[in-house]
mmCIF file of C-alpha atoms and ligand atoms in Angstrom:
data_model
loop_
_atom_site.group_PDB
_atom_site.id
_atom_site.type_symbol
_atom_site.label_atom_id
_atom_site.label_comp_id
_atom_site.label_asym_id
_atom_site.label_seq_id
_atom_site.Cartn_x
_atom_site.Cartn_y
_atom_site.Cartn_z
ATOM 1 C CA MET D 90 73.359 122.132 -93.236
ATOM 2 C CA GLN D 91 70.005 123.318 -91.974
ATOM 3 C CA ARG D 92 69.956 124.752 -88.467
ATOM 4 C CA ASP D 93 67.768 121.891 -87.197
ATOM 5 C CA LEU D 94 67.533 118.160 -87.831
ATOM 6 C CA ILE D 95 63.807 117.565 -88.121
ATOM 7 C CA SER D 96 63.574 115.413 -91.256
ATOM 8 C CA ILE D 97 65.998 113.579 -93.527
ATOM 9 C CA HIS D 98 64.211 115.285 -96.406
ATOM 10 C CA ASP D 99 65.753 118.623 -95.303
ATOM 11 C CA LEU D 100 69.297 117.280 -95.774
ATOM 12 C CA SER D 101 71.212 117.221 -99.038
ATOM 13 C CA ARG D 102 73.231 114.219 -100.141
ATOM 14 C CA ALA D 103 76.395 116.262 -99.501
ATOM 15 C CA GLU D 104 75.273 117.004 -95.944
ATOM 16 C CA ILE D 105 74.604 113.325 -95.274
ATOM 17 C CA ASP D 106 78.058 112.468 -96.661
ATOM 18 C CA LYS D 107 79.569 115.115 -94.384
ATOM 19 C CA ILE D 108 77.815 113.608 -91.335
ATOM 20 C CA PHE D 109 79.085 110.136 -92.287
ATOM 21 C CA ALA D 110 82.660 111.341 -92.827
ATOM 22 C CA LEU D 111 82.713 113.089 -89.464
ATOM 23 C CA ALA D 112 81.076 110.092 -87.755
ATOM 24 C CA SER D 113 83.846 107.801 -89.102
ATOM 25 C CA LYS D 114 86.456 110.207 -87.778
ATOM 26 C CA LEU D 115 84.751 110.343 -84.366
ATOM 27 C CA LYS D 116 84.400 106.568 -84.266
ATOM 28 C CA LYS D 117 88.193 106.308 -84.543
ATOM 29 C CA LYS D 118 88.909 109.204 -82.175
ATOM 30 C CA PRO D 119 85.910 109.611 -79.854
ATOM 31 C CA LEU D 120 87.200 112.241 -77.437
ATOM 32 C CA GLN D 121 87.220 115.790 -78.804
ATOM 33 C CA ASN D 122 86.741 119.180 -77.177
ATOM 34 C CA TRP D 123 84.675 120.660 -79.999
ATOM 35 C CA LEU D 124 81.626 121.302 -77.810
ATOM 36 C CA SER D 125 83.458 122.391 -74.700
ATOM 37 C CA GLY D 126 81.209 124.668 -72.636
ATOM 38 C CA LYS D 127 78.112 123.764 -74.713
ATOM 39 C CA SER D 128 74.954 122.159 -73.444
ATOM 40 C CA LEU D 129 72.101 120.154 -74.929
ATOM 41 C CA ALA D 130 68.647 119.955 -73.325
ATOM 42 C CA MET D 131 66.789 116.730 -73.993
ATOM 43 C CA ILE D 132 63.014 116.487 -73.659
ATOM 44 C CA PHE D 133 61.528 112.994 -73.758
ATOM 45 C CA GLU D 134 57.751 112.571 -73.931
ATOM 46 C CA LYS D 135 58.303 108.818 -74.414
ATOM 47 C CA PRO D 136 60.745 106.263 -72.968
ATOM 48 C CA SER D 137 64.210 105.794 -74.461
ATOM 49 C CA THR D 138 67.381 103.798 -73.926
ATOM 50 C CA ARG D 139 69.526 104.251 -77.031
ATOM 51 C CA THR D 140 68.617 107.827 -77.886
ATOM 52 C CA ARG D 141 69.019 109.172 -74.372
ATOM 53 C CA VAL D 142 72.266 107.415 -73.562
ATOM 54 C CA SER D 143 73.912 107.983 -76.948
ATOM 55 C CA PHE D 144 73.144 111.722 -76.844
ATOM 56 C CA GLU D 145 74.358 112.004 -73.238
ATOM 57 C CA VAL D 146 77.576 110.101 -73.854
ATOM 58 C CA GLY D 147 78.026 111.858 -77.208
ATOM 59 C CA MET D 148 77.875 115.336 -75.675
ATOM 60 C CA PHE D 149 80.210 114.244 -72.877
ATOM 61 C CA GLU D 150 82.772 112.856 -75.351
ATOM 62 C CA LEU D 151 82.668 116.132 -77.284
ATOM 63 C CA GLY D 152 83.380 118.134 -74.122
ATOM 64 C CA GLY D 153 79.805 119.345 -73.544
ATOM 65 C CA THR D 154 76.994 118.447 -71.205
ATOM 66 C CA THR D 155 73.304 117.449 -71.301
ATOM 67 C CA ILE D 156 70.220 118.239 -69.261
ATOM 68 C CA HIS D 157 67.554 115.547 -69.287
ATOM 69 C CA LEU D 158 64.011 116.856 -68.912
ATOM 70 C CA SER D 159 61.334 114.295 -68.182
ATOM 71 C CA PRO D 160 57.792 114.836 -69.511
ATOM 72 C CA ASN D 161 56.611 115.657 -65.995
ATOM 73 C CA ALA D 162 59.232 118.319 -65.539
ATOM 74 C CA VAL D 163 58.354 120.309 -68.643
ATOM 75 C CA GLN D 164 54.791 119.276 -69.606
ATOM 76 C CA LEU D 165 55.166 120.752 -73.085
ATOM 77 C CA GLY D 166 52.039 122.665 -74.028
ATOM 78 C CA VAL D 167 50.384 121.895 -70.676
ATOM 79 C CA ARG D 168 52.310 123.771 -67.971
ATOM 80 C CA GLU D 169 53.160 126.422 -70.534
ATOM 81 C CA SER D 170 53.076 126.810 -74.291
ATOM 82 C CA ILE D 171 55.604 125.113 -76.560
ATOM 83 C CA ALA D 172 56.618 128.571 -77.809
ATOM 84 C CA ASP D 173 57.451 129.733 -74.283
ATOM 85 C CA VAL D 174 59.448 126.593 -73.419
ATOM 86 C CA ALA D 175 61.390 126.871 -76.700
ATOM 87 C CA ARG D 176 62.266 130.531 -76.137
ATOM 88 C CA THR D 177 63.186 129.949 -72.491
ATOM 89 C CA LEU D 178 65.469 126.976 -73.173
ATOM 90 C CA SER D 179 67.106 128.942 -76.003
ATOM 91 C CA CYS D 180 68.351 131.407 -73.329
ATOM 92 C CA TYR D 181 70.289 128.671 -71.547
ATOM 93 C CA VAL D 182 71.369 125.875 -73.870
ATOM 94 C CA ASP D 183 73.063 125.524 -77.257
ATOM 95 C CA GLY D 184 70.732 122.858 -78.651
ATOM 96 C CA VAL D 185 67.590 120.875 -77.843
ATOM 97 C CA MET D 186 66.827 117.248 -78.610
ATOM 98 C CA LEU D 187 63.135 116.391 -78.533
ATOM 99 C CA ARG D 188 61.216 113.103 -78.533
ATOM 100 C CA THR D 189 57.523 113.887 -78.965
ATOM 101 C CA PHE D 190 54.246 112.107 -79.532
ATOM 102 C CA HIS D 191 53.110 114.640 -82.129
ATOM 103 C CA HIS D 192 55.445 115.668 -84.923
ATOM 104 C CA ARG D 193 53.637 119.024 -85.098
ATOM 105 C CA ASP D 194 54.910 119.789 -81.551
ATOM 106 C CA LEU D 195 58.484 119.291 -82.717
ATOM 107 C CA VAL D 196 57.916 121.604 -85.676
ATOM 108 C CA GLU D 197 56.285 124.179 -83.408
ATOM 109 C CA PHE D 198 59.228 123.965 -80.991
ATOM 110 C CA ALA D 199 61.727 124.447 -83.808
ATOM 111 C CA ARG D 200 59.753 127.439 -85.066
ATOM 112 C CA TRP D 201 60.303 129.283 -81.766
ATOM 113 C CA SER D 202 63.686 127.953 -80.704
ATOM 114 C CA THR D 203 66.676 130.115 -81.546
ATOM 115 C CA VAL D 204 69.061 127.189 -81.037
ATOM 116 C CA PRO D 205 69.241 123.994 -83.170
ATOM 117 C CA VAL D 206 66.517 121.414 -82.587
ATOM 118 C CA ILE D 207 67.115 117.695 -83.183
ATOM 119 C CA ASN D 208 64.305 115.197 -83.734
ATOM 120 C CA GLY D 209 64.919 112.298 -81.335
ATOM 121 C CA LEU D 210 61.817 110.484 -82.686
ATOM 122 C CA SER D 211 58.269 111.627 -83.300
ATOM 123 C CA ASP D 212 55.178 109.766 -84.465
ATOM 124 C CA LEU D 213 56.205 110.722 -88.020
ATOM 125 C CA SER D 214 59.943 110.165 -88.200
ATOM 126 C CA HIS D 215 63.234 109.110 -86.634
ATOM 127 C CA PRO D 216 66.023 110.750 -88.657
ATOM 128 C CA CYS D 217 68.890 109.990 -86.227
ATOM 129 C CA GLN D 218 68.014 106.305 -86.516
ATOM 130 C CA SER D 219 68.074 106.203 -90.301
ATOM 131 C CA LEU D 220 71.363 108.123 -90.461
ATOM 132 C CA ALA D 221 72.921 105.527 -88.146
ATOM 133 C CA ASP D 222 71.314 102.706 -90.146
ATOM 134 C CA ILE D 223 72.710 103.732 -93.516
ATOM 135 C CA PHE D 224 76.086 104.540 -91.951
ATOM 136 C CA THR D 225 76.082 100.977 -90.559
ATOM 137 C CA ILE D 226 75.245 99.397 -93.909
ATOM 138 C CA LYS D 227 77.872 101.554 -95.629
ATOM 139 C CA GLU D 228 80.540 100.141 -93.299
ATOM 140 C CA LEU D 229 79.730 96.640 -94.571
ATOM 141 C CA LYS D 230 78.413 96.929 -98.129
ATOM 142 C CA ASN D 231 78.644 98.989 -101.266
ATOM 143 C CA LEU D 232 75.501 101.140 -101.370
ATOM 144 C CA GLU D 233 75.324 100.959 -105.159
ATOM 145 C CA ASN D 234 72.608 98.603 -106.428
ATOM 146 C CA LEU D 235 71.754 97.723 -102.850
ATOM 147 C CA LYS D 236 68.263 96.503 -102.059
ATOM 148 C CA ILE D 237 66.755 96.962 -98.601
ATOM 149 C CA SER D 238 63.443 95.316 -97.695
ATOM 150 C CA TYR D 239 61.520 96.849 -94.821
ATOM 151 C CA ILE D 240 58.891 94.476 -93.450
ATOM 152 C CA GLY D 241 56.174 95.594 -91.033
ATOM 153 C CA ASP D 242 54.507 98.832 -90.038
ATOM 154 C CA GLY D 243 54.738 101.935 -92.252
ATOM 155 C CA ASN D 244 55.786 103.944 -89.186
ATOM 156 C CA ASN D 245 58.269 106.637 -88.128
ATOM 157 C CA VAL D 246 61.332 104.393 -88.632
ATOM 158 C CA CYS D 247 60.053 103.281 -92.038
ATOM 159 C CA HIS D 248 59.412 106.909 -93.065
ATOM 160 C CA SER D 249 62.943 108.067 -92.300
ATOM 161 C CA LEU D 250 64.384 104.986 -93.984
ATOM 162 C CA MET D 251 62.367 105.780 -97.123
ATOM 163 C CA LEU D 252 63.589 109.377 -97.145
ATOM 164 C CA ILE D 253 67.257 108.477 -96.656
ATOM 165 C CA CYS D 254 67.164 105.697 -99.262
ATOM 166 C CA ALA D 255 65.624 108.119 -101.750
ATOM 167 C CA LYS D 256 68.352 110.709 -101.032
ATOM 168 C CA MET D 257 71.179 108.157 -101.215
ATOM 169 C CA GLY D 258 69.997 106.256 -104.301
ATOM 170 C CA ILE D 259 69.329 103.023 -102.396
ATOM 171 C CA ASN D 260 66.526 100.731 -103.568
ATOM 172 C CA LEU D 261 63.909 100.049 -100.911
ATOM 173 C CA VAL D 262 60.847 97.831 -100.914
ATOM 174 C CA VAL D 263 58.438 98.361 -98.039
ATOM 175 C CA ALA D 264 55.943 95.580 -97.266
ATOM 176 C CA THR D 265 53.084 96.368 -94.891
ATOM 177 C CA PRO D 266 49.612 94.977 -94.331
ATOM 178 C CA LYS D 267 46.883 96.845 -96.227
ATOM 179 C CA GLY D 268 45.985 100.034 -94.372
ATOM 180 C CA TYR D 269 49.378 100.243 -92.620
ATOM 181 C CA GLU D 270 51.379 101.657 -95.521
ATOM 182 C CA PRO D 271 53.669 104.666 -95.011
ATOM 183 C CA LYS D 272 51.955 108.060 -95.015
ATOM 184 C CA TYR D 273 51.179 109.464 -98.455
ATOM 185 C CA GLU D 274 53.079 112.728 -97.771
ATOM 186 C CA ILE D 275 56.287 110.791 -96.976
ATOM 187 C CA THR D 276 55.912 108.466 -99.960
ATOM 188 C CA ARG D 277 55.446 111.489 -102.200
ATOM 189 C CA LEU D 278 58.588 113.199 -100.829
ATOM 190 C CA ALA D 279 60.616 109.987 -101.124
ATOM 191 C CA LYS D 280 59.471 109.356 -104.686
ATOM 192 C CA THR D 281 60.294 112.941 -105.657
ATOM 193 C CA ASP D 282 63.842 112.638 -104.267
ATOM 194 C CA ALA D 283 64.200 109.175 -105.794
ATOM 195 C CA LYS D 284 63.687 110.651 -109.269
ATOM 196 C CA GLN D 285 66.977 112.547 -108.833
ATOM 197 C CA THR D 286 68.973 109.593 -107.512
ATOM 198 C CA LYS D 287 67.236 106.823 -109.535
ATOM 199 C CA ALA D 288 66.443 104.916 -106.338
ATOM 200 C CA ILE D 289 63.513 102.544 -106.649
ATOM 201 C CA ILE D 290 61.125 103.048 -103.725
ATOM 202 C CA GLU D 291 58.268 100.539 -103.772
ATOM 203 C CA ILE D 292 55.410 99.783 -101.398
ATOM 204 C CA VAL D 293 53.800 96.345 -101.499
ATOM 205 C CA ASN D 294 51.551 94.227 -99.261
ATOM 206 C CA ASP D 295 53.359 90.901 -99.647
ATOM 207 C CA PRO D 296 56.458 90.383 -97.488
ATOM 208 C CA ARG D 297 57.598 87.390 -99.553
ATOM 209 C CA THR D 298 57.737 89.423 -102.763
ATOM 210 C CA ALA D 299 59.454 92.249 -100.909
ATOM 211 C CA VAL D 300 62.402 90.229 -99.603
ATOM 212 C CA LYS D 301 63.294 88.556 -102.915
ATOM 213 C CA GLY D 302 66.912 89.420 -103.734
ATOM 214 C CA ALA D 303 67.267 91.703 -100.708
ATOM 215 C CA ASP D 304 70.720 92.558 -99.363
ATOM 216 C CA VAL D 305 69.232 93.852 -96.134
ATOM 217 C CA ILE D 306 66.033 93.020 -94.236
ATOM 218 C CA TYR D 307 64.809 95.637 -91.773
ATOM 219 C CA THR D 308 61.938 95.465 -89.337
ATOM 220 C CA ASP D 309 60.486 97.373 -86.388
ATOM 221 C CA VAL D 310 57.791 96.799 -83.771
ATOM 222 C CA TRP D 311 54.192 96.325 -84.887
ATOM 223 C CA ALA D 312 52.859 98.697 -82.239
ATOM 224 C CA SER D 313 54.961 101.800 -81.650
ATOM 225 C CA MET D 314 55.120 103.820 -78.442
ATOM 226 C CA GLY D 315 51.709 105.415 -78.014
ATOM 227 C CA GLN D 316 49.934 102.563 -79.851
ATOM 228 C CA GLU D 317 49.990 100.105 -76.948
ATOM 229 C CA LYS D 318 46.180 99.811 -76.930
ATOM 230 C CA GLU D 319 46.283 98.516 -80.516
ATOM 231 C CA SER D 320 48.890 95.909 -79.671
ATOM 232 C CA ALA D 321 46.598 92.839 -79.569
ATOM 233 C CA ALA D 322 44.781 93.765 -82.784
ATOM 234 C CA ARG D 323 48.052 94.495 -84.548
ATOM 235 C CA LYS D 324 49.479 91.084 -83.566
ATOM 236 C CA GLN D 325 46.722 89.527 -85.674
ATOM 237 C CA ILE D 326 46.977 91.985 -88.571
ATOM 238 C CA PHE D 327 50.785 91.714 -88.840
ATOM 239 C CA LYS D 328 51.179 87.985 -88.180
ATOM 240 C CA ASN D 329 52.300 87.208 -91.745
ATOM 241 C CA PHE D 330 54.905 89.959 -91.584
ATOM 242 C CA GLN D 331 57.225 88.291 -89.083
ATOM 243 C CA VAL D 332 60.909 88.257 -90.057
ATOM 244 C CA ASN D 333 61.643 84.574 -89.480
ATOM 245 C CA LYS D 334 63.900 81.923 -90.987
ATOM 246 C CA SER D 335 61.565 81.058 -93.861
ATOM 247 C CA LEU D 336 61.206 84.714 -94.906
ATOM 248 C CA VAL D 337 64.943 85.368 -94.623
ATOM 249 C CA LYS D 338 65.595 82.351 -96.902
ATOM 250 C CA LEU D 339 63.954 84.238 -99.779
ATOM 251 C CA ALA D 340 66.473 87.089 -99.584
ATOM 252 C CA LYS D 341 70.082 86.991 -100.805
ATOM 253 C CA LYS D 342 72.356 84.591 -98.960
ATOM 254 C CA ASN D 343 73.769 86.281 -95.856
ATOM 255 C CA ALA D 344 71.368 89.222 -96.098
ATOM 256 C CA LEU D 345 71.940 91.610 -93.200
ATOM 257 C CA ILE D 346 69.238 91.734 -90.530
ATOM 258 C CA MET D 347 68.389 95.112 -89.046
ATOM 259 C CA HIS D 348 66.105 96.395 -86.303
ATOM 260 C CA CYS D 349 66.178 99.804 -84.642
ATOM 261 C CA LEU D 350 65.397 98.217 -81.234
ATOM 262 C CA PRO D 351 63.679 97.763 -78.854
ATOM 263 C CA ALA D 352 62.552 94.458 -80.404
ATOM 264 C CA HIS D 353 59.557 92.311 -79.520
ATOM 265 C CA ARG D 354 61.016 88.877 -80.128
ATOM 266 C CA GLY D 355 58.452 86.355 -81.284
ATOM 267 C CA GLU D 356 56.387 89.155 -82.870
ATOM 268 C CA GLU D 357 58.009 91.147 -85.692
ATOM 269 C CA ILE D 358 61.213 89.071 -85.530
ATOM 270 C CA THR D 359 62.162 85.653 -84.184
ATOM 271 C CA ASP D 360 64.835 85.190 -81.575
ATOM 272 C CA GLU D 361 66.710 82.942 -83.997
ATOM 273 C CA VAL D 362 66.924 85.640 -86.695
ATOM 274 C CA ILE D 363 67.806 88.576 -84.436
ATOM 275 C CA GLU D 364 70.490 86.470 -82.722
ATOM 276 C CA GLY D 365 71.704 85.020 -86.039
ATOM 277 C CA PRO D 366 75.161 85.624 -87.569
ATOM 278 C CA ASN D 367 73.892 88.263 -90.035
ATOM 279 C CA SER D 368 72.142 90.401 -87.465
ATOM 280 C CA ILE D 369 73.747 93.843 -87.115
ATOM 281 C CA VAL D 370 71.303 95.315 -84.610
ATOM 282 C CA PHE D 371 73.969 96.248 -82.053
ATOM 283 C CA ASP D 372 76.178 97.815 -84.731
ATOM 284 C CA GLN D 373 73.200 100.020 -85.546
ATOM 285 C CA ALA D 374 72.789 100.849 -81.864
ATOM 286 C CA GLU D 375 76.493 101.663 -81.507
ATOM 287 C CA ASN D 376 76.529 103.867 -84.570
ATOM 288 C CA ARG D 377 73.756 106.034 -83.142
ATOM 289 C CA LEU D 378 76.494 107.425 -80.884
ATOM 290 C CA HIS D 379 79.015 108.209 -83.623
ATOM 291 C CA VAL D 380 76.510 109.618 -86.122
ATOM 292 C CA GLN D 381 74.734 111.793 -83.555
ATOM 293 C CA LYS D 382 78.070 113.157 -82.357
ATOM 294 C CA ALA D 383 78.729 114.242 -85.943
ATOM 295 C CA VAL D 384 75.290 115.896 -86.078
ATOM 296 C CA LEU D 385 75.922 117.637 -82.737
ATOM 297 C CA ALA D 386 79.367 118.831 -83.814
ATOM 298 C CA ILE D 387 77.939 120.295 -87.015
ATOM 299 C CA LEU D 388 74.791 121.851 -85.547
ATOM 300 C CA LEU D 389 76.112 123.087 -82.222
ATOM 301 C CA GLY D 390 79.355 124.400 -83.705
ATOM 302 C CA GLY D 391 82.697 124.268 -82.049
ATOM 303 C CA LYS D 392 86.218 124.308 -83.325
ATOM 304 C CA LYS D 393 87.075 123.844 -86.958
ATOM 305 C CA ARG D 394 87.556 120.243 -87.966
HETATM 306 N N1 LIG B 686 66.081 102.976 -81.479
HETATM 307 C C1 LIG B 686 65.800 103.865 -80.510
HETATM 308 O O1 LIG B 686 65.537 105.040 -80.763
HETATM 309 O O2 LIG B 686 65.825 103.359 -79.253
HETATM 310 P P1 LIG B 686 65.290 104.069 -77.941
HETATM 311 O O3 LIG B 686 63.791 104.189 -78.077
HETATM 312 O O4 LIG B 686 65.702 103.157 -76.816
HETATM 313 O O5 LIG B 686 65.904 105.431 -77.823
HETATM 314 N N1 LIG B 687 58.541 102.649 -84.131
HETATM 315 C C1 LIG B 687 59.103 102.594 -82.808
HETATM 316 C C2 LIG B 687 60.543 102.942 -82.838
HETATM 317 C C3 LIG B 687 61.251 102.917 -81.500
HETATM 318 C C4 LIG B 687 62.680 103.347 -81.600
HETATM 319 C C5 LIG B 687 58.316 103.519 -81.882
HETATM 320 O O1 LIG B 687 58.011 104.633 -82.306
HETATM 321 O O2 LIG B 687 58.014 103.119 -80.769
#
């Protein structure tokens, strides 16, 4: 496996399988001493519940520790350069998890860090989320011939989902309003990988077409962290992209409902759907812990397993 986890695109299918196998093992037997004496620094430029707590608990359960650095404490690129922070932290800790506004800052950090760097969400991608998402689906369904429909914004969560589906041979239809499609560079990477695995990765502008025959419906907020000022305008633009009862009816019976959380109920998803019997949003949240522990164990080393 690569030294860092910056993008799903950098992982091979075998590496993803290895993460999943180790995550299953850790889910059954959470307490291990594989990272005893190791530490992970975590820099958050944006708020977090799941990512912060799952990494903290994950390191603890593996025998290691975490240091949480708030944006004010570090002021990446403001108080001192990203290169200097990366080289300084590398003297003390065994790994760094970063949540940044700009993906380029994460890449710059990884360039200078001499310890593994994990992407805990950037404006471009959220690889830990998509690993947990596919792991969650795999616990419940056969991934072969599976169809996922992602409805909403072509954002960071959508990008990582596209990349992992392409790698794993999972069919994915993304439906966004015009002008809010996934970034061209991500679509190109996903389509290139999909050629190898025969996954069908499609981007459309009609949510109703997208959900036809879907095994899984996935959505995320219409305005991501950092886009709060666009929130009112986006509510108008995305109003036909709500995952509600009438949209869900067009998918396969008992299609799974997914959301990375936090959710804005009444916007991208109705309360009824997210609280419905096919919603697996808290399984996704739980699996962040197990999957990230596998990533930490692999990247930060430890005893043979
Ligand atoms: N899904 C997710 O990353 O949640 P947080 O923003 O709470 O970490
Ligand atoms: N797209 C969302 C995901 C939050 C986990 C955001 O970036 O705010």
